[in-house]
Tab-separated table of C-alpha atoms in Angstrom:
chain	number	residue	atom	x	y	z
A	9	MET	CA	-17.451	-6.380	5.951
A	10	SER	CA	-19.743	-9.117	4.777
A	11	THR	CA	-21.051	-12.067	6.713
A	12	SER	CA	-21.840	-14.091	3.596
A	13	VAL	CA	-20.993	-17.773	3.835
A	14	ASP	CA	-20.714	-18.420	0.092
A	15	THR	CA	-17.395	-16.698	-0.531
A	16	GLY	CA	-14.041	-18.370	-1.094
A	17	CYS	CA	-13.193	-17.963	2.578
A	18	GLU	CA	-13.414	-20.731	5.141
A	19	ARG	CA	-16.835	-22.456	4.851
A	20	CYS	CA	-19.285	-21.678	7.604
A	21	GLN	CA	-19.758	-24.730	9.828
A	22	CYS	CA	-23.464	-24.080	10.489
A	23	HIS	CA	-24.354	-24.059	6.784
A	24	GLY	CA	-22.848	-27.335	5.677
A	25	LYS	CA	-24.642	-29.654	3.288
A	26	GLU	CA	-25.588	-32.127	6.019
A	27	LYS	CA	-26.214	-29.757	8.956
A	28	GLN	CA	-29.445	-27.735	8.803
A	29	PRO	CA	-30.642	-24.966	11.165
A	30	ALA	CA	-32.888	-25.970	14.052
A	31	ILE	CA	-36.539	-26.489	13.079
A	32	LEU	CA	-37.826	-24.006	15.679
A	33	TYR	CA	-35.376	-21.366	14.423
A	34	THR	CA	-36.510	-22.032	10.859
A	35	LEU	CA	-40.186	-21.595	11.767
A	36	LEU	CA	-39.706	-18.392	13.753
A	37	SER	CA	-37.070	-16.609	11.668
A	38	GLN	CA	-38.510	-14.080	9.244
A	39	GLU	CA	-35.216	-13.966	7.420
A	40	LEU	CA	-35.881	-17.385	5.869
A	41	ARG	CA	-38.946	-16.238	3.935
A	42	PRO	CA	-38.703	-16.443	0.116
A	43	GLY	CA	-36.771	-13.443	-1.141
A	44	GLY	CA	-35.616	-12.528	2.358
A	45	HIS	CA	-32.094	-12.212	3.766
A	46	ARG	CA	-29.979	-15.187	4.794
A	47	GLN	CA	-30.363	-16.483	8.298
A	48	ARG	CA	-28.084	-15.172	11.009
A	49	CYS	CA	-24.877	-17.164	11.038
A	50	LEU	CA	-24.376	-19.154	14.223
A	51	CYS	CA	-20.602	-19.646	13.874
A	52	GLN	CA	-18.592	-17.694	16.444
A	53	GLN	CA	-16.119	-16.398	13.849
A	54	ARG	CA	-18.891	-15.005	11.649
A	55	ARG	CA	-21.111	-13.453	14.284
A	56	ALA	CA	-21.583	-9.689	14.057
A	57	VAL	CA	-19.614	-7.664	16.598
A	58	CYS	CA	-19.519	-4.073	17.826
A	59	LEU	CA	-17.063	-1.910	19.766
A	60	ARG	CA	-16.974	-2.467	23.502
A	61	THR	CA	-16.039	1.175	24.209
A	62	PRO	CA	-17.178	3.056	21.085
A	63	HIS	CA	-16.690	6.557	22.524
A	64	LEU	CA	-13.021	5.985	23.422
A	65	THR	CA	-12.229	4.177	20.159
A	66	CYS	CA	-13.958	6.783	17.994
A	67	GLN	CA	-12.115	9.595	19.791
A	68	ALA	CA	-8.783	7.885	19.147
A	69	ALA	CA	-9.732	7.353	15.489
A	70	SER	CA	-10.704	11.028	15.166
A	71	ASP	CA	-7.299	12.057	16.498
A	72	VAL	CA	-5.650	9.827	13.883
A	73	LEU	CA	-7.658	11.491	11.100
A	74	VAL	CA	-6.608	14.962	12.284
A	75	LYS	CA	-2.933	13.962	12.377
A	76	THR	CA	-3.214	12.401	8.910
A	77	ILE	CA	-4.649	15.639	7.526
A	78	ASN	CA	-1.859	17.644	9.154
A	79	PHE	CA	0.702	15.309	7.599
A	80	MET	CA	-0.639	15.928	4.103
A	81	LYS	CA	-0.721	19.676	4.700
A	82	ASN	CA	3.010	19.558	5.446
A	83	VAL	CA	4.038	17.524	2.358
A	84	ALA	CA	5.459	20.135	-0.013
A	85	ALA	CA	5.451	17.763	-2.987
A	86	PHE	CA	1.729	17.169	-2.517
A	87	HIS	CA	1.004	20.884	-2.848
A	88	LEU	CA	2.872	21.013	-6.173
A	89	LEU	CA	0.029	19.049	-7.738
A	90	PRO	CA	-3.160	20.646	-9.086
A	91	ARG	CA	-6.098	20.574	-6.697
A	92	GLU	CA	-8.024	18.030	-8.774
A	93	ASP	CA	-5.054	15.656	-8.631
A	94	GLN	CA	-4.802	16.136	-4.876
A	95	LEU	CA	-8.440	15.152	-4.499
A	96	LEU	CA	-7.934	12.072	-6.674
A	97	LEU	CA	-5.007	10.935	-4.550
A	98	LEU	CA	-6.895	11.487	-1.298
A	99	HIS	CA	-9.895	9.550	-2.580
A	100	SER	CA	-7.727	6.584	-3.553
A	101	CYS	CA	-5.497	6.320	-0.485
A	102	TRP	CA	-7.249	7.660	2.608
A	103	VAL	CA	-8.093	4.161	3.883
A	104	PRO	CA	-4.489	2.802	3.980
A	105	LEU	CA	-3.261	6.169	5.306
A	106	PHE	CA	-5.823	5.943	8.107
A	107	LEU	CA	-4.792	2.355	8.853
A	108	LEU	CA	-1.131	3.394	9.024
A	109	GLY	CA	-2.133	6.155	11.433
A	110	LEU	CA	-3.861	3.619	13.674
A	111	VAL	CA	-0.640	1.626	13.693
A	112	GLN	CA	1.620	4.553	14.557
A	113	GLU	CA	-0.658	5.828	17.325
A	114	MET	CA	-0.953	2.286	18.761
A	115	VAL	CA	-4.757	2.433	18.711
A	116	THR	CA	-6.233	-0.684	20.294
A	117	PHE	CA	-9.854	-1.690	20.654
A	118	GLU	CA	-12.024	-4.489	21.992
A	119	VAL	CA	-15.206	-5.859	20.482
A	120	MET	CA	-18.157	-7.803	21.776
A	121	GLU	CA	-20.904	-9.733	20.084
A	122	ALA	CA	-23.562	-7.433	18.687
A	123	PRO	CA	-26.914	-8.170	20.343
A	124	ALA	CA	-29.434	-9.581	17.912
A	125	PRO	CA	-32.825	-7.886	17.838
A	126	SER	CA	-35.587	-9.926	19.444
A	127	MET	CA	-38.132	-11.697	17.288
A	128	LEU	CA	-40.904	-9.510	18.757
A	129	LYS	CA	-39.037	-6.355	17.796
A	130	LYS	CA	-38.564	-7.639	14.264
A	131	ILE	CA	-42.286	-8.346	13.948
A	132	LEU	CA	-43.322	-4.965	15.363
A	133	LEU	CA	-40.883	-3.052	13.156
A	134	SER	CA	-41.565	-5.091	10.035
A	135	GLY	CA	-41.764	-2.794	7.029
A	136	GLN	CA	-40.457	0.207	9.023
A	137	SER	CA	-36.722	-0.520	8.846
A	138	LYS	CA	-36.041	1.113	5.496
A	139	GLY	CA	-32.912	3.186	5.639
A	140	GLN	CA	-31.461	1.218	8.519
A	141	GLU	CA	-28.140	-0.500	8.067
A	142	PRO	CA	-28.696	-4.125	6.975
A	143	GLU	CA	-27.316	-6.792	9.274
A	144	GLY	CA	-24.968	-8.127	6.602
A	145	THR	CA	-22.926	-4.897	6.638
A	146	GLN	CA	-21.906	-5.252	10.284
A	147	PRO	CA	-18.295	-6.338	10.914
A	148	THR	CA	-17.751	-9.941	11.902
A	149	LEU	CA	-15.384	-11.314	14.501
A	150	ALA	CA	-13.274	-12.892	11.745
A	151	ALA	CA	-12.963	-9.551	9.912
A	152	VAL	CA	-11.945	-7.763	13.116
A	153	GLN	CA	-9.336	-10.424	13.835
A	154	ARG	CA	-7.850	-9.898	10.356
A	155	LEU	CA	-7.586	-6.178	11.074
A	156	GLN	CA	-5.933	-6.813	14.427
A	157	TRP	CA	-3.514	-9.242	12.783
A	158	CYS	CA	-2.557	-6.488	10.319
A	159	LEU	CA	-1.956	-3.996	13.146
A	160	ASN	CA	0.154	-6.523	15.055
A	161	SER	CA	2.242	-7.203	11.931
A	162	PHE	CA	3.142	-3.520	11.718
A	163	TRP	CA	3.826	-3.225	15.434
A	164	ARG	CA	6.335	-6.072	15.249
A	165	LEU	CA	8.365	-3.978	12.784
A	166	ASP	CA	8.936	-1.323	15.484
A	167	LEU	CA	9.209	1.411	12.839
A	168	SER	CA	10.581	4.859	13.636
A	169	PRO	CA	8.649	8.097	12.926
A	170	SER	CA	10.815	8.687	9.855
A	171	GLU	CA	10.018	5.236	8.518
A	172	TYR	CA	6.302	5.850	8.959
A	173	THR	CA	6.767	9.038	6.932
A	174	TYR	CA	8.421	7.074	4.110
A	175	LEU	CA	5.518	4.618	4.023
A	176	ARG	CA	2.962	7.431	4.026
A	177	GLY	CA	4.683	9.054	1.068
A	178	ALA	CA	4.669	5.800	-0.874
A	179	ILE	CA	0.962	5.295	-0.110
A	180	LEU	CA	-0.072	8.886	-0.844
A	181	PHE	CA	1.497	9.228	-4.275
A	182	ASN	CA	-0.557	6.684	-6.200
A	183	PRO	CA	0.068	6.866	-9.982
A	184	GLY	CA	-3.007	4.789	-10.723
A	185	ALA	CA	-5.399	7.250	-9.084
A	186	SER	CA	-5.996	9.279	-12.243
A	187	MET	CA	-6.071	6.501	-14.830
A	188	ALA	CA	-9.865	6.573	-15.160
A	189	GLU	CA	-10.874	9.875	-13.587
A	190	SER	CA	-8.447	12.376	-15.096
A	191	SER	CA	-9.883	14.230	-18.068
A	192	ARG	CA	-6.542	15.548	-19.215
A	193	GLY	CA	-5.216	12.196	-20.342
A	194	GLY	CA	-2.226	10.305	-19.058
A	195	SER	CA	-1.554	9.230	-15.502
A	196	LEU	CA	0.380	10.799	-12.701
A	197	ALA	CA	4.016	9.742	-12.589
A	198	PHE	CA	5.377	8.912	-9.136
A	199	GLY	CA	8.439	7.045	-7.981
A	200	GLN	CA	11.434	6.781	-5.674
A	201	VAL	CA	15.125	7.038	-6.434
A	202	VAL	CA	16.621	4.733	-3.798
A	203	ILE	CA	20.230	5.565	-2.992
A	204	GLY	CA	22.575	4.595	-0.188
A	205	PRO	CA	25.982	3.033	0.508
A	206	PRO	CA	26.754	-0.526	-0.646
A	207	GLY	CA	25.115	-3.137	1.536
A	208	SER	CA	22.589	-0.718	3.077
A	209	GLY	CA	19.621	-2.715	1.789
A	210	LYS	CA	18.550	-0.767	-1.317
A	211	THR	CA	17.549	-3.821	-3.348
A	212	THR	CA	15.971	-5.452	-0.303
A	213	TYR	CA	13.995	-2.277	0.351
A	214	CYS	CA	12.754	-2.140	-3.245
A	215	HIS	CA	11.625	-5.755	-2.996
A	216	ALA	CA	9.816	-5.151	0.311
A	217	MET	CA	8.198	-1.922	-0.932
A	218	ARG	CA	7.087	-3.692	-4.098
A	219	GLU	CA	5.383	-6.365	-1.990
A	220	PHE	CA	3.840	-3.779	0.337
A	221	LEU	CA	2.347	-1.629	-2.429
A	222	GLY	CA	1.309	-4.709	-4.376
A	223	ARG	CA	-0.826	-5.849	-1.445
A	224	LEU	CA	-2.513	-2.450	-1.567
A	225	GLY	CA	-3.508	-3.176	-5.154
A	226	ARG	CA	-0.943	-0.819	-6.675
A	227	SER	CA	0.958	-1.378	-9.908
A	228	VAL	CA	4.650	-1.276	-8.972
A	229	ALA	CA	7.719	-1.497	-11.196
A	230	VAL	CA	11.329	-1.908	-10.059
A	231	VAL	CA	14.008	-0.406	-12.307
A	232	ASN	CA	17.528	-1.687	-11.660
A	233	LEU	CA	20.145	0.988	-12.462
A	234	ASP	CA	23.041	-0.910	-10.862
A	235	PRO	CA	25.045	-2.751	-13.548
A	236	ALA	CA	26.854	-4.735	-10.827
A	237	ASN	CA	23.644	-5.980	-9.217
A	238	GLU	CA	23.137	-9.506	-10.503
A	239	ALA	CA	21.381	-11.105	-7.486
A	240	LEU	CA	17.932	-9.582	-7.859
A	241	PRO	CA	15.369	-10.988	-5.366
A	242	CYS	CA	12.385	-9.925	-7.471
A	243	PRO	CA	11.695	-9.488	-11.196
A	244	CYS	CA	12.578	-6.077	-12.571
A	245	ALA	CA	10.437	-4.295	-15.131
A	246	LEU	CA	13.600	-2.699	-16.474
A	247	ASP	CA	17.211	-3.758	-15.960
A	248	ILE	CA	20.280	-1.780	-17.000
A	249	GLY	CA	21.900	-5.156	-17.642
A	250	GLU	CA	19.973	-5.205	-20.926
A	251	LEU	CA	22.043	-2.194	-21.995
A	252	VAL	CA	25.409	-2.685	-20.306
A	253	THR	CA	26.905	-4.864	-17.566
A	254	LEU	CA	29.867	-4.232	-15.318
A	255	GLU	CA	31.349	-7.643	-16.104
A	256	ASP	CA	31.374	-6.973	-19.854
A	257	VAL	CA	32.942	-3.534	-19.398
A	258	MET	CA	35.683	-4.836	-17.119
A	259	GLY	CA	36.441	-7.695	-19.496
A	260	SER	CA	36.507	-5.681	-22.719
A	261	LEU	CA	38.146	-2.466	-21.477
A	262	GLY	CA	40.385	-3.861	-18.727
A	263	LEU	CA	38.908	-1.583	-16.074
A	264	GLY	CA	38.545	-2.262	-12.379
A	265	PRO	CA	35.208	-2.329	-10.515
A	266	ASN	CA	35.108	1.400	-9.762
A	267	GLY	CA	36.319	2.519	-13.179
A	268	GLY	CA	33.983	0.065	-14.878
A	269	LEU	CA	31.000	1.377	-12.902
A	270	LEU	CA	31.794	4.966	-13.850
A	271	TYR	CA	31.949	3.918	-17.504
A	272	CYS	CA	28.576	2.169	-17.226
A	273	MET	CA	26.938	5.308	-15.841
A	274	ASP	CA	28.472	7.393	-18.643
A	275	TYR	CA	27.113	4.872	-21.133
A	276	LEU	CA	23.642	5.058	-19.553
A	277	ALA	CA	23.643	8.863	-19.675
A	278	ALA	CA	24.711	8.780	-23.318
A	279	ASN	CA	21.864	6.371	-24.099
A	280	ALA	CA	19.144	8.145	-22.136
A	281	ASP	CA	16.702	7.569	-24.987
A	282	TRP	CA	16.937	3.826	-24.301
A	283	LEU	CA	15.803	4.444	-20.719
A	284	ARG	CA	13.042	6.828	-21.742
A	285	GLU	CA	11.523	4.456	-24.300
A	286	ARG	CA	11.242	1.677	-21.743
A	287	LEU	CA	9.856	3.933	-19.041
A	288	GLN	CA	7.027	4.903	-21.371
A	289	GLY	CA	5.630	1.414	-20.925
A	290	LEU	CA	5.486	1.870	-17.139
A	291	ARG	CA	2.935	4.688	-17.043
A	292	GLY	CA	0.475	4.125	-14.242
A	293	HIS	CA	3.112	2.306	-12.177
A	294	TYR	CA	4.835	3.454	-9.018
A	295	VAL	CA	8.484	3.189	-10.099
A	296	LEU	CA	11.297	2.222	-7.717
A	297	PHE	CA	14.745	3.095	-9.104
A	298	ASP	CA	17.352	0.827	-7.494
A	299	CYS	CA	20.622	2.754	-7.843
A	300	PRO	CA	24.284	1.743	-7.387
A	301	GLY	CA	25.858	2.527	-4.038
A	302	GLN	CA	29.392	3.761	-4.849
A	303	VAL	CA	29.723	7.208	-3.284
A	304	GLU	CA	31.919	8.484	-6.155
A	305	LEU	CA	28.901	8.436	-8.444
A	306	TYR	CA	27.217	11.118	-6.335
A	307	THR	CA	30.195	13.231	-5.246
A	308	HIS	CA	32.750	13.242	-8.087
A	309	HIS	CA	30.821	12.160	-11.153
A	310	GLN	CA	28.104	13.829	-13.206
A	311	ALA	CA	26.572	11.015	-15.250
A	312	LEU	CA	24.045	9.721	-12.711
A	313	LYS	CA	23.030	13.273	-11.802
A	314	ASP	CA	22.326	13.871	-15.485
A	315	VAL	CA	20.120	10.770	-15.574
A	316	PHE	CA	18.142	12.066	-12.583
A	317	ALA	CA	17.748	15.428	-14.309
A	318	GLN	CA	16.360	13.646	-17.359
A	319	LEU	CA	13.843	11.794	-15.164
A	320	ALA	CA	12.578	15.150	-13.907
A	321	LYS	CA	12.022	16.301	-17.490
A	322	TRP	CA	10.163	13.083	-18.306
A	323	ASN	CA	7.256	14.037	-16.059
A	324	PHE	CA	8.481	12.282	-12.929
A	325	ARG	CA	8.568	15.664	-11.218
A	326	GLY	CA	6.739	18.909	-11.843
A	327	ARG	CA	3.107	19.761	-12.325
A	328	ARG	CA	1.875	16.189	-12.843
A	329	GLY	CA	4.546	14.071	-11.267
A	330	ILE	CA	6.639	13.620	-8.135
A	331	LEU	CA	9.994	11.884	-7.786
A	332	LEU	CA	11.083	11.138	-4.221
A	333	TYR	CA	14.767	10.821	-3.387
A	334	PHE	CA	15.080	8.244	-0.658
A	335	VAL	CA	18.438	7.883	1.133
A	336	LEU	CA	18.317	4.414	2.613
A	337	GLY	CA	19.541	3.238	5.973
A	338	GLU	CA	18.427	-0.037	7.517
A	339	ILE	CA	14.666	0.006	6.937
A	340	GLY	CA	14.811	-2.363	3.957
A	341	LYS	CA	16.614	-5.100	5.843
A	342	ARG	CA	14.373	-4.761	8.866
A	343	MET	CA	11.191	-4.977	6.817
A	344	ALA	CA	12.400	-8.093	5.050
A	345	CYS	CA	13.569	-9.808	8.250
A	346	GLN	CA	10.101	-9.342	9.768
A	347	GLY	CA	8.490	-10.992	6.757
A	348	PHE	CA	6.558	-7.862	5.805
């Protein structure tokens, strides 16, 4: 975490154009020599800090790391991937996984201002500090407060253990991890098929998950497979409405809502090539499939099952891809209500 005052963040008050450092500080500080480091920032928000109880905090963090490793050992889908892909995923996502572990274990910590080395010590050790951590790499009070704000935002959600597992799975399976590193070409294909009864929050969940992964720097694409879903809260990379809509089917064939929806799914299954061509443009994205909620589609009808089977053949599951089936309850609504 940097203490630089020239970034686009809030301007440091002690480095304004009109306010200069004290003359005595300027004369004594070695850091103001030509070619030297910037002077120590005097603003409270940008002062370097350290842990008040480092032994207790580090022990709690170590426990979180152990539990995170055990979680990944127990994810069967993760072990389906080649070892080199597993390493790529771990390298790309261990930081957010660790942060999520801190949230779930309710790890708290206090900081205090890091003591600045005396001027005499700086003079005596001049030229002998190579290899030591430069002052600018120490965390600042402002950076720590941002981290604590993030933890508090998660705690307000009051997530259950199952919901933490869902979030870990979404973080772990990062399709962009192998874009540059993989020597075999192509990227890993990961996604979620979000199903659940009508009104359970499937579309709301997809919107919230899209925002969550987007803030992690991930490329996310929402695919709407519900021909009756017209009120979409976020832009969709692919919408079944481009192929067929429930309103058009009901109007042209004289079918009711349920019969019209079954026809739409049959039409989608018969035009699977249309879906495949458009999914090709989403490689490198984490894909969220927002599915219709009518229970008949999953208990007495084969068309949607056939579409899922086709997704598995299109590298969304197998040696280089994972497709998660997520049966939704109330998590989507709760995440959105908390302003996640």
